[in-house]
GROMACS .gro file of C-alpha atoms in nm:
model
  242
    1UNK     CA    1   4.423   6.821   2.338
    2UNK     CA    2   4.368   7.144   2.147
    3UNK     CA    3   4.291   7.142   1.779
    4UNK     CA    4   4.475   7.369   1.536
    5UNK     CA    5   4.293   7.546   1.256
    6UNK     CA    6   4.333   7.404   0.919
    7UNK     CA    7   4.507   7.677   0.732
    8UNK     CA    8   4.541   7.644   0.360
    9UNK     CA    9   4.763   7.860   0.155
   10UNK     CA   10   4.728   7.935  -0.218
   11UNK     CA   11   5.041   8.000  -0.396
   12UNK     CA   12   5.000   8.257  -0.678
   13UNK     CA   13   5.284   8.297  -0.911
   14UNK     CA   14   5.420   8.647  -0.942
   15UNK     CA   15   5.382   8.772  -1.305
   16UNK     CA   16   5.499   9.132  -1.342
   17UNK     CA   17   5.521   9.109  -1.722
   18UNK     CA   18   5.149   9.027  -1.760
   19UNK     CA   19   5.050   9.338  -1.566
   20UNK     CA   20   5.272   9.549  -1.781
   21UNK     CA   21   5.124   9.395  -2.093
   22UNK     CA   22   4.769   9.466  -1.972
   23UNK     CA   23   4.860   9.824  -1.891
   24UNK     CA   24   5.012   9.866  -2.232
   25UNK     CA   25   4.697   9.735  -2.400
   26UNK     CA   26   4.480   9.977  -2.199
   27UNK     CA   27   4.704  10.270  -2.286
   28UNK     CA   28   4.707  10.171  -2.651
   29UNK     CA   29   4.325  10.154  -2.653
   30UNK     CA   30   4.297  10.497  -2.494
   31UNK     CA   31   4.548  10.631  -2.740
   32UNK     CA   32   4.350  10.492  -3.032
   33UNK     CA   33   4.038  10.660  -2.898
   34UNK     CA   34   4.216  10.992  -2.874
   35UNK     CA   35   4.361  10.954  -3.222
   36UNK     CA   36   4.017  10.870  -3.362
   37UNK     CA   37   3.864  11.174  -3.190
   38UNK     CA   38   4.142  11.402  -3.312
   39UNK     CA   39   4.121  11.267  -3.664
   40UNK     CA   40   3.743  11.308  -3.677
   41UNK     CA   41   3.774  11.658  -3.537
   42UNK     CA   42   4.031  11.754  -3.798
   43UNK     CA   43   3.813  11.615  -4.076
   44UNK     CA   44   3.471  11.733  -3.958
   45UNK     CA   45   3.553  12.087  -3.848
   46UNK     CA   46   3.649  12.214  -4.198
   47UNK     CA   47   3.345  12.039  -4.348
   48UNK     CA   48   3.121  12.190  -4.081
   49UNK     CA   49   3.259  12.537  -4.154
   50UNK     CA   50   3.205  12.484  -4.525
   51UNK     CA   51   2.852  12.362  -4.458
   52UNK     CA   52   2.783  12.665  -4.242
   53UNK     CA   53   2.906  12.900  -4.515
   54UNK     CA   54   2.697  12.717  -4.775
   55UNK     CA   55   2.395  12.743  -4.547
   56UNK     CA   56   2.448  13.116  -4.514
   57UNK     CA   57   2.484  13.157  -4.890
   58UNK     CA   58   2.168  12.960  -4.958
   59UNK     CA   59   1.977  13.155  -4.693
   60UNK     CA   60   2.082  13.482  -4.857
   61UNK     CA   61   1.984  13.347  -5.199
   62UNK     CA   62   1.645  13.239  -5.061
   63UNK     CA   63   1.582  13.585  -4.916
   64UNK     CA   64   1.680  13.747  -5.247
   65UNK     CA   65   1.454  13.515  -5.446
   66UNK     CA   66   1.167  13.572  -5.204
   67UNK     CA   67   1.205  13.949  -5.238
   68UNK     CA   68   1.216  13.921  -5.620
   69UNK     CA   69   0.904  13.705  -5.615
   70UNK     CA   70   0.723  13.959  -5.399
   71UNK     CA   71   0.824  14.235  -5.644
   72UNK     CA   72   0.696  14.031  -5.938
   73UNK     CA   73   0.368  13.967  -5.761
   74UNK     CA   74   0.331  14.337  -5.687
   75UNK     CA   75   0.413  14.424  -6.048
   76UNK     CA   76   0.165  14.166  -6.172
   77UNK     CA   77  -0.106  14.309  -5.943
   78UNK     CA   78  -0.033  14.659  -6.075
   79UNK     CA   79  -0.049  14.540  -6.436
   80UNK     CA   80  -0.373  14.352  -6.369
   81UNK     CA   81  -0.524  14.662  -6.211
   82UNK     CA   82  -0.401  14.875  -6.501
   83UNK     CA   83  -0.554  14.632  -6.749
   84UNK     CA   84  -0.882  14.640  -6.556
   85UNK     CA   85  -0.881  15.020  -6.559
   86UNK     CA   86  -0.800  15.022  -6.932
   87UNK     CA   87  -1.083  14.782  -7.005
   88UNK     CA   88  -1.324  14.990  -6.799
   89UNK     CA   89  -1.210  15.307  -6.974
   90UNK     CA   90  -1.245  15.140  -7.315
   91UNK     CA   91  -1.595  15.016  -7.227
   92UNK     CA   92  -1.686  15.364  -7.109
   93UNK     CA   93  -1.546  15.515  -7.428
   94UNK     CA   94  -1.743  15.272  -7.644
   95UNK     CA   95  -2.058  15.352  -7.448
   96UNK     CA   96  -1.991  15.724  -7.495
   97UNK     CA   97  -1.938  15.675  -7.869
   98UNK     CA   98  -2.263  15.478  -7.887
   99UNK     CA   99  -2.448  15.751  -7.701
  100UNK     CA  100  -2.298  16.017  -7.931
  101UNK     CA  101  -2.403  15.815  -8.237
  102UNK     CA  102  -2.756  15.797  -8.100
  103UNK     CA  103  -2.752  16.172  -8.032
  104UNK     CA  104  -2.628  16.239  -8.386
  105UNK     CA  105  -2.900  16.015  -8.528
  106UNK     CA  106  -3.160  16.198  -8.318
  107UNK     CA  107  -3.025  16.537  -8.427
  108UNK     CA  108  -3.030  16.431  -8.791
  109UNK     CA  109  -3.387  16.316  -8.746
  110UNK     CA  110  -3.476  16.650  -8.587
  111UNK     CA  111  -3.302  16.840  -8.866
  112UNK     CA  112  -3.491  16.637  -9.124
  113UNK     CA  113  -3.809  16.704  -8.931
  114UNK     CA  114  -3.765  17.083  -8.931
  115UNK     CA  115  -3.640  17.084  -9.288
  116UNK     CA  116  -3.959  16.905  -9.366
  117UNK     CA  117  -4.161  17.179  -9.196
  118UNK     CA  118  -3.988  17.472  -9.363
  119UNK     CA  119  -3.976  17.311  -9.707
  120UNK     CA  120  -3.600  17.289  -9.748
  121UNK     CA  121  -3.631  17.131 -10.094
  122UNK     CA  122  -3.896  17.077 -10.355
  123UNK     CA  123  -3.897  16.704 -10.291
  124UNK     CA  124  -3.990  16.759  -9.927
  125UNK     CA  125  -4.302  16.965  -9.987
  126UNK     CA  126  -4.643  16.827  -9.898
  127UNK     CA  127  -4.776  16.567  -9.658
  128UNK     CA  128  -4.528  16.300  -9.541
  129UNK     CA  129  -4.474  16.029  -9.283
  130UNK     CA  130  -4.176  16.151  -9.081
  131UNK     CA  131  -4.122  15.875  -8.824
  132UNK     CA  132  -4.270  15.565  -8.663
  133UNK     CA  133  -4.173  15.395  -8.339
  134UNK     CA  134  -4.309  15.088  -8.161
  135UNK     CA  135  -4.282  14.978  -7.800
  136UNK     CA  136  -4.484  14.829  -7.522
  137UNK     CA  137  -4.506  14.594  -7.226
  138UNK     CA  138  -4.494  14.277  -7.434
  139UNK     CA  139  -4.414  14.136  -7.775
  140UNK     CA  140  -4.783  14.110  -7.869
  141UNK     CA  141  -4.936  14.433  -7.741
  142UNK     CA  142  -4.742  14.721  -7.901
  143UNK     CA  143  -4.789  15.094  -7.866
  144UNK     CA  144  -4.706  15.301  -8.174
  145UNK     CA  145  -4.618  15.667  -8.220
  146UNK     CA  146  -4.655  15.803  -8.574
  147UNK     CA  147  -4.535  16.152  -8.675
  148UNK     CA  148  -4.686  16.324  -8.980
  149UNK     CA  149  -4.553  16.650  -9.126
  150UNK     CA  150  -4.607  16.900  -9.404
  151UNK     CA  151  -4.416  17.212  -9.505
  152UNK     CA  152  -4.485  17.558  -9.373
  153UNK     CA  153  -4.549  17.674  -9.728
  154UNK     CA  154  -4.885  17.508  -9.716
  155UNK     CA  155  -5.169  17.704  -9.563
  156UNK     CA  156  -5.469  17.568  -9.375
  157UNK     CA  157  -5.529  17.236  -9.207
  158UNK     CA  158  -5.472  16.896  -9.357
  159UNK     CA  159  -5.729  16.632  -9.264
  160UNK     CA  160  -5.726  16.263  -9.333
  161UNK     CA  161  -5.684  15.915  -9.197
  162UNK     CA  162  -5.405  15.665  -9.150
  163UNK     CA  163  -5.380  15.287  -9.118
  164UNK     CA  164  -5.094  15.044  -9.050
  165UNK     CA  165  -5.020  14.706  -9.202
  166UNK     CA  166  -4.763  14.443  -9.108
  167UNK     CA  167  -4.589  14.228  -9.366
  168UNK     CA  168  -4.420  13.911  -9.250
  169UNK     CA  169  -4.433  13.531  -9.228
  170UNK     CA  170  -4.701  13.311  -9.073
  171UNK     CA  171  -4.701  12.932  -9.090
  172UNK     CA  172  -4.412  12.950  -9.336
  173UNK     CA  173  -4.602  13.178  -9.578
  174UNK     CA  174  -4.578  13.548  -9.659
  175UNK     CA  175  -4.869  13.716  -9.487
  176UNK     CA  176  -5.000  14.070  -9.453
  177UNK     CA  177  -5.195  14.174  -9.144
  178UNK     CA  178  -5.422  14.467  -9.229
  179UNK     CA  179  -5.552  14.733  -8.992
  180UNK     CA  180  -5.855  14.527  -8.888
  181UNK     CA  181  -5.638  14.227  -8.798
  182UNK     CA  182  -5.396  14.445  -8.601
  183UNK     CA  183  -5.677  14.604  -8.400
  184UNK     CA  184  -5.836  14.263  -8.315
  185UNK     CA  185  -6.181  14.365  -8.204
  186UNK     CA  186  -6.099  14.724  -8.108
  187UNK     CA  187  -6.219  15.022  -8.309
  188UNK     CA  188  -6.090  14.926  -8.652
  189UNK     CA  189  -6.183  15.249  -8.827
  190UNK     CA  190  -5.879  15.432  -8.966
  191UNK     CA  191  -5.718  15.677  -8.726
  192UNK     CA  192  -5.805  16.038  -8.805
  193UNK     CA  193  -5.562  16.330  -8.812
  194UNK     CA  194  -5.590  16.706  -8.861
  195UNK     CA  195  -5.291  16.943  -8.842
  196UNK     CA  196  -5.123  17.241  -9.002
  197UNK     CA  197  -4.752  17.168  -8.958
  198UNK     CA  198  -4.709  16.831  -8.784
  199UNK     CA  199  -4.893  16.587  -8.561
  200UNK     CA  200  -4.806  16.280  -8.356
  201UNK     CA  201  -5.059  15.999  -8.355
  202UNK     CA  202  -5.057  15.728  -8.090
  203UNK     CA  203  -5.236  15.395  -8.060
  204UNK     CA  204  -5.189  15.024  -8.007
  205UNK     CA  205  -5.182  14.712  -8.223
  206UNK     CA  206  -5.178  14.340  -8.146
  207UNK     CA  207  -4.923  14.114  -8.315
  208UNK     CA  208  -5.008  13.740  -8.305
  209UNK     CA  209  -4.743  13.520  -8.146
  210UNK     CA  210  -4.720  13.296  -8.454
  211UNK     CA  211  -4.653  13.594  -8.682
  212UNK     CA  212  -4.299  13.714  -8.758
  213UNK     CA  213  -4.304  14.079  -8.878
  214UNK     CA  214  -4.058  14.198  -9.141
  215UNK     CA  215  -4.177  14.550  -9.213
  216UNK     CA  216  -4.450  14.803  -9.139
  217UNK     CA  217  -4.649  14.977  -9.410
  218UNK     CA  218  -4.802  15.316  -9.325
  219UNK     CA  219  -5.078  15.441  -9.553
  220UNK     CA  220  -5.196  15.800  -9.523
  221UNK     CA  221  -5.504  15.927  -9.703
  222UNK     CA  222  -5.593  16.299  -9.722
  223UNK     CA  223  -5.866  16.362  -9.977
  224UNK     CA  224  -5.733  16.256 -10.313
  225UNK     CA  225  -5.377  16.252 -10.179
  226UNK     CA  226  -5.256  15.905 -10.083
  227UNK     CA  227  -4.903  15.834  -9.964
  228UNK     CA  228  -4.724  15.527  -9.829
  229UNK     CA  229  -4.405  15.467  -9.640
  230UNK     CA  230  -4.251  15.133  -9.547
  231UNK     CA  231  -4.035  15.090  -9.236
  232UNK     CA  232  -3.816  14.782  -9.169
  233UNK     CA  233  -3.932  14.610  -8.850
  234UNK     CA  234  -3.601  14.645  -8.668
  235UNK     CA  235  -3.591  15.015  -8.750
  236UNK     CA  236  -3.911  15.097  -8.560
  237UNK     CA  237  -3.831  14.892  -8.247
  238UNK     CA  238  -3.670  15.062  -7.946
  239UNK     CA  239  -3.288  15.024  -7.913
  240UNK     CA  240  -3.160  14.726  -7.716
  241UNK     CA  241  -3.138  14.808  -7.344
  242UNK     CA  242  -3.361  15.114  -7.379
   0.00000   0.00000   0.00000
């Protein structure tokens, strides 16, 4: 006896309305997506165009500002250079004026010297101390140059001797260093001179470190004639930077 397969059937109800409803939901969802895309496109495109225009405007403004800044920097560099040149020119002019003043002072000294020789006035006749200058390698050991003159109206030689003295402060007291103290063991005899019109005498003196000079006294002796001249200390020192 043959067996028959056990066949089971499932009965599914036919629901055409449910399929239509599902299809409608899918279409509605797709439509909402399209509407959202279209709406966002309509809203964003004008804003994007506005943003692009604003970006272009700002870029142009940045370029303009950058160019203006470069011009200002260039102008500032030119002004700085001009100021530097002006300062250098002013310094050079001041140095030239200083040099001219020194030349004028030297010329006046020379004029006074030659007036002294030719006897330009009655007051300038006779033996005189024309100039004194000090200098040297250090503050203690100083070399001096002393110029003596007399007018051309005198005839014959003038002989005599000269000594220097320093007046100043030592240990808080007014002190005078005579010729012997200034020579400090060297030949302390007065320096001799003999000339007709003028003569320059040179020598050296020692100034103690604890002594502060204020002025130099020059004493010239020629027979019975004795003259003195006092020079302020700063006047006989070399100019600064010389």
